[in-house]
Structures are given as C-alpha cells and as structure tokens.
PDB file of C-alpha atoms in Angstrom:
ATOM      1  CA  MET A 989       0.004   0.089  -0.138  1.00 54.00           C
ATOM      2  CA  ILE A 990       2.883   2.445   0.842  1.00 52.00           C
ATOM      3  CA  LYS A 991       4.729   1.899  -2.161  1.00 51.00           C
ATOM      4  CA  ILE A 992       1.843   2.460  -4.369  1.00 50.00           C
ATOM      5  CA  ILE A 993       0.930   5.729  -2.471  1.00 51.00           C
ATOM      6  CA  ILE A 994       4.785   6.949  -2.798  1.00 51.00           C
ATOM      7  CA  LEU A 995       4.569   6.275  -6.507  1.00 51.00           C
ATOM      8  CA  CYS A 996       1.276   8.380  -6.724  1.00 52.00           C
ATOM      9  CA  ILE A 997       2.998  11.065  -4.823  1.00 54.00           C
ATOM     10  CA  ALA A 998       6.276  10.937  -6.826  1.00 51.00           C
ATOM     11  CA  GLY A 999       4.375  11.293 -10.025  1.00 55.00           C
ATOM     12  CA  ALA A1000       2.282  14.267  -8.660  1.00 53.00           C
ATOM     13  CA  LEU A1001       5.614  16.162  -7.751  1.00 52.00           C
ATOM     14  CA  PHE A1002       6.929  15.299 -11.335  1.00 52.00           C
ATOM     15  CA  ILE A1003       4.073  16.954 -12.657  1.00 53.00           C
ATOM     16  CA  GLY A1004       4.243  19.666 -10.454  1.00 54.00           C
ATOM     17  CA  LEU A1005       8.021  20.199 -11.655  1.00 50.00           C
ATOM     18  CA  VAL A1006       6.722  20.483 -15.052  1.00 49.00           C
ATOM     19  CA  LEU A1007       4.241  23.248 -14.064  1.00 53.00           C
ATOM     20  CA  PHE A1008       6.581  25.039 -12.167  1.00 52.00           C
ATOM     21  CA  MET A1009       8.885  25.603 -15.207  1.00 51.00           C
ATOM     22  CA  ILE A1010       5.879  26.772 -17.152  1.00 50.00           C
ATOM     23  CA  LEU A1011       4.941  29.189 -14.466  1.00 51.00           C
ATOM     24  CA  ARG A1012       8.369  30.643 -14.202  1.00 48.00           C
ATOM     25  CA  VAL A1013       8.143  31.422 -17.958  1.00 49.00           C
ATOM     26  CA  LEU A1014       4.821  33.184 -17.557  1.00 50.00           C
ATOM     27  CA  CYS A1015       6.431  35.394 -14.677  1.00 46.00           C
ATOM     28  CA  ALA A1016       7.801  37.810 -17.234  1.00 41.00           C
ATOM     29  CA  ARG A1017       4.231  37.947 -18.885  1.00 49.00           C
ATOM     30  CA  ARG A1018       1.349  40.212 -18.285  1.00 50.00           C
ATOM     31  CA  ASN A1019      -2.137  40.606 -19.812  1.00 52.00           C
ATOM     32  CA  SER A1020      -5.458  42.251 -18.314  1.00 52.00           C
ATOM     33  CA  PRO A1021      -8.431  40.608 -17.388  1.00 51.00           C
ATOM     34  CA  SER A1022     -11.550  41.468 -19.305  1.00 51.00           C
ATOM     35  CA  GLU A1023     -13.759  44.201 -17.809  1.00 47.00           C
ATOM     36  CA  LYS A1024     -16.502  42.887 -15.389  1.00 51.00           C
ATOM     37  CA  GLU A1025     -18.894  44.146 -12.496  1.00 43.00           C
ATOM     38  CA  ASN A1026     -17.680  43.730  -9.002  1.00 41.00           C
ATOM     39  CA  GLY A1027     -17.242  40.213  -7.864  1.00 66.00           C
ATOM     40  CA  LEU A1028     -17.019  36.901  -9.801  1.00 79.00           C
ATOM     41  CA  PRO A1029     -17.440  36.871 -13.845  1.00 80.00           C
ATOM     42  CA  PRO A1030     -20.313  34.588 -14.842  1.00 84.00           C
ATOM     43  CA  LEU A1031     -17.962  31.917 -16.461  1.00 80.00           C
ATOM     44  CA  LEU A1032     -15.410  31.959 -13.444  1.00 85.00           C
ATOM     45  CA  LYS A1033     -18.301  31.631 -11.140  1.00 86.00           C
ATOM     46  CA  GLU A1034     -19.572  28.811 -13.158  1.00 88.00           C
ATOM     47  CA  GLU A1035     -16.454  26.845 -13.012  1.00 86.00           C
ATOM     48  CA  LEU A1036     -15.837  27.589  -9.386  1.00 89.00           C
ATOM     49  CA  GLU A1037     -19.196  26.080  -8.625  1.00 91.00           C
ATOM     50  CA  ASP A1038     -18.669  23.275 -10.749  1.00 90.00           C
ATOM     51  CA  ALA A1039     -15.649  22.547  -8.557  1.00 91.00           C
ATOM     52  CA  GLY A1040     -17.900  22.311  -5.541  1.00 94.00           C
ATOM     53  CA  PHE A1041     -17.146  25.954  -4.069  1.00 94.00           C
ATOM     54  CA  SER A1042     -17.923  29.639  -3.762  1.00 94.00           C
ATOM     55  CA  TYR A1043     -15.893  32.665  -3.292  1.00 93.00           C
ATOM     56  CA  ASP A1044     -15.984  35.049  -0.178  1.00 95.00           C
ATOM     57  CA  ARG A1045     -14.576  38.265  -1.591  1.00 92.00           C
ATOM     58  CA  HIS A1046     -14.875  39.913   1.792  1.00 94.00           C
ATOM     59  CA  GLN A1047     -12.247  37.497   3.348  1.00 96.00           C
ATOM     60  CA  ASP A1048     -10.769  36.414   0.029  1.00 94.00           C
ATOM     61  CA  ILE A1049     -11.470  32.441   0.428  1.00 96.00           C
ATOM     62  CA  PHE A1050     -13.017  29.659  -1.242  1.00 94.00           C
ATOM     63  CA  CYS A1051     -15.856  28.005   0.775  1.00 97.00           C
ATOM     64  CA  SER A1052     -17.563  24.562   0.056  1.00 98.00           C
ATOM     65  CA  ASN A1053     -21.090  24.607  -0.874  1.00 98.00           C
ATOM     66  CA  VAL A1054     -23.736  22.509   0.988  1.00 98.00           C
ATOM     67  CA  ASN A1055     -24.649  20.491  -2.041  1.00 97.00           C
ATOM     68  CA  CYS A1056     -21.266  20.216  -3.744  1.00 97.00           C
ATOM     69  CA  TRP A1057     -20.599  17.060  -5.682  1.00 95.00           C
ATOM     70  CA  GLN A1058     -18.248  16.087  -3.045  1.00 96.00           C
ATOM     71  CA  ARG A1059     -21.208  15.420  -0.690  1.00 97.00           C
ATOM     72  CA  LYS A1060     -21.647  12.025  -2.662  1.00 95.00           C
ATOM     73  CA  MET A1061     -18.086  10.986  -1.832  1.00 96.00           C
ATOM     74  CA  GLY A1062     -18.381  10.202   1.948  1.00 96.00           C
ATOM     75  CA  TYR A1063     -15.091   9.801   3.994  1.00 97.00           C
ATOM     76  CA  CYS A1064     -12.763   7.022   5.145  1.00 95.00           C
ATOM     77  CA  ARG A1065      -9.379   7.031   6.447  1.00 95.00           C
ATOM     78  CA  LEU A1066      -7.840   6.362   3.245  1.00 94.00           C
ATOM     79  CA  TYR A1067      -8.607   9.748   1.852  1.00 95.00           C
ATOM     80  CA  ASP A1068      -6.377  11.160   4.558  1.00 96.00           C
ATOM     81  CA  GLU A1069      -3.586   8.973   3.689  1.00 92.00           C
ATOM     82  CA  VAL A1070      -3.337   9.784  -0.019  1.00 91.00           C
ATOM     83  CA  SER A1071      -3.752  13.455   0.379  1.00 92.00           C
ATOM     84  CA  PRO A1072      -0.010  14.479   0.219  1.00 91.00           C
ATOM     85  CA  GLY A1073      -0.155  12.864  -3.276  1.00 88.00           C
ATOM     86  CA  PHE A1074      -2.581  16.031  -4.296  1.00 89.00           C
ATOM     87  CA  HIS A1075      -0.203  18.565  -2.507  1.00 90.00           C
ATOM     88  CA  MET A1076      -2.074  18.503   0.513  1.00 94.00           C
ATOM     89  CA  VAL A1077      -0.293  18.385   3.752  1.00 95.00           C
ATOM     90  CA  MET A1078      -2.621  18.708   6.679  1.00 96.00           C
ATOM     91  CA  HIS A1079      -3.220  17.906  10.740  1.00 98.00           C
ATOM     92  CA  CYS A1080      -6.159  15.585  10.764  1.00 98.00           C
ATOM     93  CA  GLU A1081      -8.098  14.971  14.017  1.00 99.00           C
ATOM     94  CA  PRO A1082     -10.977  12.281  13.488  1.00 99.00           C
ATOM     95  CA  VAL A1083     -13.374  12.446  16.591  1.00 99.00           C
ATOM     96  CA  ALA A1084     -15.519   9.240  16.467  1.00 99.00           C
ATOM     97  CA  PHE A1085     -18.188   8.446  18.622  1.00 99.00           C
ATOM     98  CA  SER A1086     -21.675   6.739  18.852  1.00 99.00           C
ATOM     99  CA  TYR A1087     -24.973   8.530  18.918  1.00 99.00           C
ATOM    100  CA  ASN A1088     -28.784   7.765  18.035  1.00 97.00           C
ATOM    101  CA  ASN A1089     -27.745   4.279  16.974  1.00 97.00           C
ATOM    102  CA  LYS A1090     -25.129   5.588  14.411  1.00 98.00           C
ATOM    103  CA  ARG A1091     -21.151   5.725  14.419  1.00 99.00           C
ATOM    104  CA  TRP A1092     -20.379   9.427  13.800  1.00 99.00           C
ATOM    105  CA  LEU A1093     -17.090  10.943  12.797  1.00 99.00           C
ATOM    106  CA  ILE A1094     -16.597  14.890  13.365  1.00 99.00           C
ATOM    107  CA  GLU A1095     -12.941  15.588  11.752  1.00 99.00           C
ATOM    108  CA  PHE A1096     -10.999  18.720  11.837  1.00 99.00           C
ATOM    109  CA  TRP A1097      -8.245  19.628   9.416  1.00 99.00           C
ATOM    110  CA  LYS A1098      -5.747  22.554   8.914  1.00 99.00           C
ATOM    111  CA  GLY A1099      -2.745  22.985   6.828  1.00 98.00           C
ATOM    112  CA  GLN A1100      -1.683  23.579   3.307  1.00 96.00           C
ATOM    113  CA  TYR A1101      -3.651  22.625   0.057  1.00 95.00           C
ATOM    114  CA  GLY A1102      -1.646  23.180  -2.978  1.00 91.00           C
ATOM    115  CA  ILE A1103      -1.539  26.786  -3.401  1.00 91.00           C
ATOM    116  CA  THR A1104      -3.993  27.776  -0.607  1.00 94.00           C
ATOM    117  CA  THR A1105      -3.743  27.486   3.475  1.00 97.00           C
ATOM    118  CA  GLY A1106      -7.044  26.234   4.581  1.00 97.00           C
ATOM    119  CA  GLY A1107      -9.330  24.608   7.466  1.00 98.00           C
ATOM    120  CA  GLU A1108     -12.228  22.323   7.367  1.00 99.00           C
ATOM    121  CA  ILE A1109     -14.866  20.827   9.760  1.00 99.00           C
ATOM    122  CA  GLY A1110     -16.483  17.679   8.249  1.00 99.00           C
ATOM    123  CA  ILE A1111     -19.371  15.758   9.870  1.00 99.00           C
ATOM    124  CA  TYR A1112     -20.349  12.038   8.779  1.00 99.00           C
ATOM    125  CA  ASN A1113     -21.989   9.028   9.960  1.00 99.00           C
ATOM    126  CA  THR A1114     -22.908   5.359   9.237  1.00 98.00           C
ATOM    127  CA  GLU A1115     -25.196   2.567  10.454  1.00 97.00           C
ATOM    128  CA  LYS A1116     -22.986  -0.080   8.582  1.00 95.00           C
ATOM    129  CA  GLU A1117     -20.308  -2.422   9.655  1.00 95.00           C
ATOM    130  CA  ASP A1118     -16.563  -1.850   8.783  1.00 95.00           C
ATOM    131  CA  ILE A1119     -15.634  -2.509   5.279  1.00 92.00           C
ATOM    132  CA  THR A1120     -12.720  -4.807   4.230  1.00 90.00           C
ATOM    133  CA  VAL A1121     -10.891  -3.691   1.019  1.00 85.00           C
ATOM    134  CA  GLU A1122      -7.315  -4.131  -0.091  1.00 80.00           C
ATOM    135  CA  GLY A1123      -5.020  -2.576   2.697  1.00 79.00           C
ATOM    136  CA  PHE A1124      -7.594  -1.161   4.694  1.00 87.00           C
ATOM    137  CA  THR A1125     -10.329  -2.256   7.170  1.00 92.00           C
ATOM    138  CA  GLY A1126     -12.609   0.448   8.864  1.00 95.00           C
ATOM    139  CA  PRO A1127     -15.668   2.275   8.743  1.00 97.00           C
ATOM    140  CA  PHE A1128     -16.939   4.002   5.564  1.00 96.00           C
ATOM    141  CA  TYR A1129     -18.959   7.253   6.406  1.00 98.00           C
ATOM    142  CA  GLU A1130     -21.523   8.967   4.489  1.00 97.00           C
ATOM    143  CA  SER A1131     -22.015  12.624   4.561  1.00 98.00           C
ATOM    144  CA  VAL A1132     -24.939  13.672   6.920  1.00 99.00           C
ATOM    145  CA  GLN A1133     -28.505  14.433   5.578  1.00 98.00           C
ATOM    146  CA  ASP A1134     -29.673  17.953   5.764  1.00 98.00           C
ATOM    147  CA  SER A1135     -31.528  17.227   8.968  1.00 98.00           C
ATOM    148  CA  GLU A1136     -28.326  16.270  10.692  1.00 99.00           C
ATOM    149  CA  MET A1137     -26.305  19.284   9.634  1.00 99.00           C
ATOM    150  CA  LEU A1138     -24.941  21.169  12.707  1.00 99.00           C
ATOM    151  CA  PRO A1139     -24.418  24.874  13.381  1.00 99.00           C
ATOM    152  CA  MET A1140     -20.575  25.658  13.465  1.00 99.00           C
ATOM    153  CA  SER A1141     -17.687  27.894  12.868  1.00 99.00           C
ATOM    154  CA  PHE A1142     -14.211  28.311  13.139  1.00 99.00           C
ATOM    155  CA  THR A1143     -11.607  30.843  13.146  1.00 99.00           C
ATOM    156  CA  LEU A1144      -8.152  29.818  11.537  1.00 99.00           C
ATOM    157  CA  ARG A1145      -5.161  31.415  12.901  1.00 99.00           C
ATOM    158  CA  LYS A1146      -1.725  31.358  11.765  1.00 99.00           C
ATOM    159  CA  TYR A1147       0.941  32.466  14.331  1.00 98.00           C
ATOM    160  CA  GLU A1148      -1.993  33.131  16.690  1.00 96.00           C
ATOM    161  CA  LYS A1149      -3.263  35.951  14.207  1.00 98.00           C
ATOM    162  CA  PRO A1150      -6.812  35.445  12.432  1.00 99.00           C
ATOM    163  CA  LEU A1151      -6.478  34.561   8.650  1.00 99.00           C
ATOM    164  CA  PHE A1152     -10.237  34.190   8.237  1.00 99.00           C
ATOM    165  CA  SER A1153     -13.537  32.954  10.046  1.00 99.00           C
ATOM    166  CA  CYS A1154     -16.249  30.607   8.700  1.00 99.00           C
ATOM    167  CA  SER A1155     -19.821  30.107  10.088  1.00 99.00           C
ATOM    168  CA  ALA A1156     -22.871  28.106   8.711  1.00 99.00           C
ATOM    169  CA  VAL A1157     -25.032  25.242   9.322  1.00 99.00           C
ATOM    170  CA  HIS A1158     -23.260  22.875   7.231  1.00 99.00           C
ATOM    171  CA  TRP A1159     -21.782  19.107   6.848  1.00 99.00           C
ATOM    172  CA  TRP A1160     -18.392  20.337   5.361  1.00 99.00           C
ATOM    173  CA  LEU A1161     -17.277  23.714   6.632  1.00 99.00           C
ATOM    174  CA  THR A1162     -14.409  25.013   4.868  1.00 99.00           C
ATOM    175  CA  GLY A1163     -12.418  27.740   3.893  1.00 98.00           C
ATOM    176  CA  PHE A1164      -9.119  27.984   1.609  1.00 97.00           C
ATOM    177  CA  ARG A1165      -6.876  31.244   1.258  1.00 95.00           C
ATOM    178  CA  PRO A1166      -5.308  31.291  -2.040  1.00 92.00           C
ATOM    179  CA  GLY A1167      -1.640  32.206  -2.353  1.00 92.00           C
ATOM    180  CA  GLU A1168      -1.092  31.845   1.290  1.00 96.00           C
ATOM    181  CA  PHE A1169       1.443  29.299   2.478  1.00 97.00           C
ATOM    182  CA  SER A1170       1.863  27.552   5.832  1.00 98.00           C
ATOM    183  CA  PHE A1171       2.964  24.963   7.864  1.00 97.00           C
ATOM    184  CA  PRO A1172       0.148  22.895   9.678  1.00 97.00           C
ATOM    185  CA  ASP A1173       2.026  23.300  13.006  1.00 97.00           C
ATOM    186  CA  THR A1174       1.817  27.096  12.443  1.00 99.00           C
ATOM    187  CA  LEU A1175      -1.830  27.123  12.177  1.00 99.00           C
ATOM    188  CA  SER A1176      -4.519  26.733  15.040  1.00 99.00           C
ATOM    189  CA  MET A1177      -8.198  26.668  14.787  1.00 99.00           C
ATOM    190  CA  ASP A1178     -10.833  27.833  17.192  1.00 99.00           C
ATOM    191  CA  ALA A1179     -13.854  25.629  16.486  1.00 99.00           C
ATOM    192  CA  ARG A1180     -17.567  25.787  17.643  1.00 99.00           C
ATOM    193  CA  ILE A1181     -20.300  23.369  17.112  1.00 99.00           C
ATOM    194  CA  GLN A1182     -23.626  23.448  18.503  1.00 99.00           C
ATOM    195  CA  PHE A1183     -25.474  19.716  19.279  1.00 99.00           C
ATOM    196  CA  PRO A1184     -29.026  19.218  19.005  1.00 99.00           C
ATOM    197  CA  ASP A1185     -28.942  17.753  22.569  1.00 98.00           C
ATOM    198  CA  TYR A1186     -27.063  16.802  25.584  1.00 98.00           C
ATOM    199  CA  GLU A1187     -26.495  13.060  24.569  1.00 99.00           C
ATOM    200  CA  MET A1188     -24.601  14.107  21.312  1.00 99.00           C
ATOM    201  CA  GLN A1189     -22.835  16.704  23.046  1.00 99.00           C
ATOM    202  CA  LYS A1190     -21.675  14.418  25.782  1.00 99.00           C
ATOM    203  CA  ALA A1191     -20.740  11.826  23.461  1.00 99.00           C
ATOM    204  CA  PHE A1192     -18.569  14.140  21.404  1.00 99.00           C
ATOM    205  CA  THR A1193     -17.137  15.597  24.316  1.00 99.00           C
ATOM    206  CA  ASP A1194     -16.056  12.022  25.910  1.00 99.00           C
ATOM    207  CA  ALA A1195     -14.637  11.345  22.620  1.00 99.00           C
ATOM    208  CA  LEU A1196     -12.436  14.506  22.749  1.00 99.00           C
ATOM    209  CA  ILE A1197     -11.339  13.249  26.242  1.00 99.00           C
ATOM    210  CA  ASP A1198     -10.327   9.837  25.062  1.00 98.00           C
ATOM    211  CA  LEU A1199      -8.319  11.395  22.586  1.00 98.00           C
ATOM    212  CA  GLY A1200      -6.508  13.189  25.226  1.00 98.00           C
ATOM    213  CA  TYR A1201      -7.773  16.533  25.146  1.00 98.00           C
ATOM    214  CA  GLN A1202      -7.303  18.613  28.298  1.00 98.00           C
ATOM    215  CA  SER A1203      -9.839  20.801  29.935  1.00 96.00           C
ATOM    216  CA  HIS A1204      -7.818  24.018  28.675  1.00 97.00           C
ATOM    217  CA  GLU A1205      -8.408  22.828  25.146  1.00 98.00           C
ATOM    218  CA  TYR A1206     -12.180  22.764  25.120  1.00 99.00           C
ATOM    219  CA  ALA A1207     -14.967  24.253  26.899  1.00 99.00           C
ATOM    220  CA  VAL A1208     -18.634  23.143  27.034  1.00 99.00           C
ATOM    221  CA  ARG A1209     -21.459  25.498  27.215  1.00 97.00           C
ATOM    222  CA  GLY A1210     -24.953  23.932  27.199  1.00 97.00           C
ATOM    223  CA  ASP A1211     -25.054  21.689  24.089  1.00 98.00           C
ATOM    224  CA  THR A1212     -22.255  23.739  22.321  1.00 99.00           C
ATOM    225  CA  VAL A1213     -18.607  22.988  22.198  1.00 99.00           C
ATOM    226  CA  VAL A1214     -15.673  25.190  21.776  1.00 99.00           C
ATOM    227  CA  LEU A1215     -12.257  23.736  20.770  1.00 99.00           C
ATOM    228  CA  HIS A1216      -8.931  25.077  20.562  1.00 98.00           C
ATOM    229  CA  TYR A1217      -7.171  22.972  18.206  1.00 99.00           C
ATOM    230  CA  THR A1218      -3.385  23.232  17.759  1.00 98.00           C
ATOM    231  CA  MET A1219      -1.808  19.888  17.659  1.00 98.00           C
ATOM    232  CA  PRO A1220      -3.682  16.868  16.717  1.00 98.00           C
ATOM    233  CA  HIS A1221      -4.125  14.285  19.522  1.00 98.00           C
ATOM    234  CA  SER A1222      -4.821  11.439  17.220  1.00 97.00           C
ATOM    235  CA  THR A1223      -2.423   9.244  14.914  1.00 94.00           C
ATOM    236  CA  GLN A1224      -1.524  10.940  11.864  1.00 94.00           C
ATOM    237  CA  PRO A1225      -1.728   9.443   8.501  1.00 90.00           C
ATOM    238  CA  ILE A1226       1.294   6.971   7.897  1.00 86.00           C
ATOM    239  CA  THR A1227       2.069   8.694   4.433  1.00 82.00           C
ATOM    240  CA  ARG A1228       3.262  11.752   6.496  1.00 78.00           C
ATOM    241  CA  ASN A1229       6.131   9.647   7.916  1.00 71.00           C
ATOM    242  CA  SER A1230       7.040   7.649   4.890  1.00 62.00           C
ATOM    243  CA  PHE A1231       7.391  10.241   2.260  1.00 64.00           C
ATOM    244  CA  PRO A1232       9.629  13.611   2.811  1.00 79.00           C
ATOM    245  CA  GLU A1233       7.066  15.913   3.542  1.00 88.00           C
ATOM    246  CA  ALA A1234       9.613  18.738   3.321  1.00 89.00           C
ATOM    247  CA  LEU A1235       9.825  18.136  -0.672  1.00 91.00           C
ATOM    248  CA  ILE A1236       5.967  18.435  -0.958  1.00 92.00           C
ATOM    249  CA  GLN A1237       5.812  21.528   0.992  1.00 94.00           C
ATOM    250  CA  LYS A1238       8.759  23.181  -0.932  1.00 94.00           C
ATOM    251  CA  THR A1239       6.656  22.481  -3.937  1.00 91.00           C
ATOM    252  CA  ASN A1240       3.508  23.847  -2.301  1.00 92.00           C
ATOM    253  CA  ARG A1241       5.685  26.834  -1.292  1.00 95.00           C
ATOM    254  CA  ASN A1242       7.132  27.555  -4.866  1.00 92.00           C
ATOM    255  CA  TYR A1243       3.647  27.325  -6.330  1.00 88.00           C
ATOM    256  CA  CYS A1244       2.274  29.988  -3.957  1.00 91.00           C
ATOM    257  CA  LYS A1245       5.459  32.399  -4.667  1.00 92.00           C
ATOM    258  CA  LEU A1246       4.678  31.921  -8.233  1.00 87.00           C
ATOM    259  CA  TYR A1247       1.247  32.419  -8.104  1.00 88.00           C
ATOM    260  CA  ASN A1248       1.787  35.694  -5.984  1.00 90.00           C
ATOM    261  CA  GLU A1249       4.526  36.778  -8.537  1.00 89.00           C
ATOM    262  CA  ILE A1250       2.615  35.953 -11.926  1.00 88.00           C
ATOM    263  CA  THR A1251      -0.553  37.702 -10.498  1.00 89.00           C
ATOM    264  CA  GLY A1252       0.876  40.388  -8.339  1.00 89.00           C
ATOM    265  CA  SER A1253      -0.478  43.372 -10.616  1.00 90.00           C
ATOM    266  CA  TYR A1254      -4.049  42.731  -9.423  1.00 90.00           C
ATOM    267  CA  GLU A1255      -5.488  43.233  -5.956  1.00 87.00           C
ATOM    268  CA  ASN A1256      -8.247  40.447  -5.873  1.00 88.00           C
ATOM    269  CA  THR A1257      -8.600  36.707  -6.506  1.00 90.00           C
ATOM    270  CA  PRO A1258     -11.160  36.810  -9.252  1.00 90.00           C
ATOM    271  CA  ASP A1259      -8.862  39.160 -11.330  1.00 91.00           C
ATOM    272  CA  LYS A1260      -5.867  36.823 -10.644  1.00 90.00           C
ATOM    273  CA  LEU A1261      -7.660  33.583 -11.719  1.00 89.00           C
ATOM    274  CA  GLU A1262      -9.195  35.466 -14.720  1.00 89.00           C
ATOM    275  CA  TYR A1263      -5.742  36.385 -15.825  1.00 89.00           C
ATOM    276  CA  LEU A1264      -4.370  32.921 -15.397  1.00 84.00           C
ATOM    277  CA  LYS A1265      -7.442  31.489 -17.184  1.00 85.00           C
ATOM    278  CA  ASN A1266      -6.592  34.108 -20.210  1.00 86.00           C
ATOM    279  CA  MET A1267      -2.886  33.205 -20.129  1.00 82.00           C
ATOM    280  CA  ALA A1268      -2.642  29.581 -19.294  1.00 68.00           C
ATOM    281  CA  PRO A1269      -6.081  27.871 -19.328  1.00 74.00           C
ATOM    282  CA  LYS A1270      -4.354  24.559 -17.848  1.00 70.00           C
ATOM    283  CA  LEU A1271      -2.644  26.216 -15.108  1.00 69.00           C
ATOM    284  CA  PHE A1272      -5.758  27.851 -14.158  1.00 77.00           C
ATOM    285  CA  GLU A1273      -7.367  24.517 -13.968  1.00 74.00           C
ATOM    286  CA  PHE A1274      -4.506  23.331 -11.677  1.00 70.00           C
ATOM    287  CA  CYS A1275      -5.128  26.304  -9.497  1.00 79.00           C
ATOM    288  CA  LEU A1276      -8.926  25.865  -9.271  1.00 73.00           C
ATOM    289  CA  HIS A1277      -9.062  22.320  -8.769  1.00 69.00           C
ATOM    290  CA  SER A1278      -6.282  21.933  -6.266  1.00 74.00           C
ATOM    291  CA  LEU A1279      -8.933  21.306  -3.759  1.00 80.00           C
ATOM    292  CA  TYR A1280     -10.325  18.052  -3.513  1.00 84.00           C
ATOM    293  CA  THR A1281     -10.677  17.437  -7.267  1.00 82.00           C
ATOM    294  CA  ARG A1282     -12.727  14.871  -8.995  1.00 84.00           C
ATOM    295  CA  ASP A1283      -9.175  13.008  -9.684  1.00 85.00           C
ATOM    296  CA  PHE A1284      -8.720  12.874  -5.824  1.00 89.00           C
ATOM    297  CA  TYR A1285     -11.924  10.827  -5.500  1.00 90.00           C
ATOM    298  CA  GLU A1286     -11.599   9.187  -8.847  1.00 87.00           C
ATOM    299  CA  ALA A1287      -8.881   6.999  -7.052  1.00 85.00           C
ATOM    300  CA  PHE A1288     -11.297   5.573  -4.905  1.00 88.00           C
ATOM    301  CA  SER A1289     -14.104   4.823  -7.455  1.00 86.00           C
ATOM    302  CA  TRP A1290     -13.500   1.129  -7.055  1.00 82.00           C
ATOM    303  CA  MET A1291     -14.058   1.335  -3.430  1.00 85.00           C
ATOM    304  CA  LEU A1292     -17.349   3.706  -3.765  1.00 86.00           C
ATOM    305  CA  ASN A1293     -18.677   1.091  -6.242  1.00 83.00           C
ATOM    306  CA  LEU A1294     -18.128  -1.842  -4.000  1.00 79.00           C
ATOM    307  CA  ILE A1295     -19.608   0.034  -1.162  1.00 81.00           C
ATOM    308  CA  ARG A1296     -22.611   1.270  -2.975  1.00 76.00           C
ATOM    309  CA  ASP A1297     -23.278  -2.224  -4.514  1.00 71.00           C
ATOM    310  CA  ASN A1298     -22.806  -3.631  -1.283  1.00 58.00           C
ATOM    311  CA  ARG A1299     -20.119  -5.841  -2.121  1.00 47.00           C
ATOM    312  CA  ILE A1300     -17.350  -4.922   0.144  1.00 43.00           C
ATOM    313  CA  SER A1301     -14.574  -7.243  -0.290  1.00 39.00           C
ATOM    314  CA  ALA A1302     -11.205  -6.753  -1.689  1.00 33.00           C
ATOM    315  CA  PRO A1303     -11.115  -5.445  -5.267  1.00 34.00           C
ATOM    316  CA  ASP A1304     -10.068  -8.055  -7.958  1.00 38.00           C
ATOM    317  CA  LYS A1305      -6.508  -7.848  -9.559  1.00 34.00           C
ATOM    318  CA  ARG A1306      -7.895  -6.178 -12.558  1.00 34.00           C
ATOM    319  CA  ARG A1307      -8.667  -3.154 -10.411  1.00 34.00           C
ATOM    320  CA  GLN A1308      -5.905  -3.036  -8.060  1.00 34.00           C
ATOM    321  CA  ARG A1309      -3.518  -1.268 -10.549  1.00 30.00           C
ATOM    322  CA  HIS A1310      -5.882   1.750 -10.081  1.00 34.00           C
ATOM    323  CA  VAL A1311      -5.754   1.652  -6.283  1.00 33.00           C
ATOM    324  CA  PRO A1312      -3.429   3.879  -4.544  1.00 33.00           C
ATOM    325  CA  SER A1313      -3.199   1.460  -1.510  1.00 33.00           C
TER     326      SER A1313
END
C-alpha cells in the first residue's frame, strides 16, 4: 500500500515540477483580465461552482457549497492517507463516537492545500459495519443528511493571528485562502459546534477526552462545544512519515510564490484567476481544482462502487492497478 502511495506522490511531484517551469516562464508575461462588474465573472463563477466551491470576496477565501458534488463521496481514512499525493499536507483530527444508533465522525483539518492555506470541519455517520478492502479495514462514513447538519464555525489562525472565519449550518465547513503558504503546526483553529441535545454533546466531548484533550483545550457551554485545536492528538496518516513532507511543502511554497509573482498586478483573487485563465488555461485548472478534485476521488471509484453495491470485499487484480493503497 505504502509503495503505491509513494509512487502516486512522486508522479504528482513530477507533474508539479513541469508546471513549475511553465509558471516560471509566465512570470515575465502580463495581460489584463476582461472588464467585469464587482465580484466573480459569470464564467469564473460557473467553473468555481462546478468545482464545488464559492468565493467569499470579503475574506478572499474559497468555501465549499452545501450541495457540492463532494457530498456524495463520503469519507474513510484512506482519503487522508493519499492526500499528500495531491499536494495536501494537513493535520487531521478525527473524532469518532456513537449517537442515536449510528457511528459518527466529526473531523477537523488544517494545513496547506496546494496553493492555498485552509481549514475544514466535516460531519459524517454510518449505520453499516466496517468495510474490508485491499490494504484497509475500517468504517466508511456517508456525509450527513440535511436534517443532521449542525451549526458550526471556526476561526483559522496563523501564528495566533486570524486569517479568516467561517460559520454556517453545514456538513463540510471549509475555508481556503489562495496564495497563502503555511506549515500545519503554525496554524490553529478555534472551532465551535452546536449539538441538538445533551446526549450528542456528551458523546462528542467524551470522545475528545478519550483522544487526550485537556480541559484547557475545550469548553462546554450547554449543548455547544468550543475547541482550541493546535496539535492533533490522534495518530496521523502514515504517509506523512513515509515520504519527505518537506519536498511536498517546498513544491507548495514555490507554487504560492509563483502565483503571487505572476498575479501580483491584481488586487483580488477573481482578477488573478481570470488572468491565469486567459494566459494559461491548464494552469488555471490546476489552481482552481487543487482542492479535493474529481481526480482525488476517482482514485477510490472502485471502493465506492463496491460499497454502494454492498460488495465490500477486496477489489480484484484487474482493479488493483488503479488503487493507491
């Protein structure tokens, strides 16, 4: 499993090197985006929505939409394991607990996602038994239904200074700041989640305590839990230890630097993205879809098909060559 994941990461870094060289050439070129009204141009807005996100111009961040296509993809631990191969280097904090005859997972992420610095809170649950596939045994969670979404918010900080804040009734609350480079351990997240009743709040709080959280790291206010998330207490993905994270982060830093150099003539992200779209459409696609792309989930299409068809045994050898395990 690890060898294949490392090969996937190495391939992604090679592609990154090629794009890096192309971006270096573009540094000397300039072009003006087309005139538009304040906000996103219609075509850019459409492409961003197709990627599953919206743009918050007040904070200069990308935010996931409630009904984005990623909602159909659910979650399992393998997603975090392969994320470095897609230039995502994060701290992951999965908090698992049982409530109302379901197994729940509320996970917190913060770190570097390609050319963006970001944070996430995801809510998932399942009534099914663990799955067993090649290289993995564990729960596969579905994204929660509308009636199960929770009011939540977070402020992402870098060196204790606020970068941005997000707040919504959601199943996957996210914020990603383009052109910002960060190491995960320089980021902290102050998160707040309002639960529907005492039982769910207690189950979540007990899970935090089981992970090792101390009283100074969280607070309970009625049915609301406030979490100060600095360093994860849970075991991190093994891929963070088996492949040089520094190399991935060096690539991410270079992308951020070049993104800022190339688009330095423009003050806001819509102008910057439109400029890249006009000058180099493929690079625009790379920048826009660096966050949980369809390619990311395509790596798990075999597993999703098995789960949705209730066939949760290991994939056959014909499929194994497509599996980053």
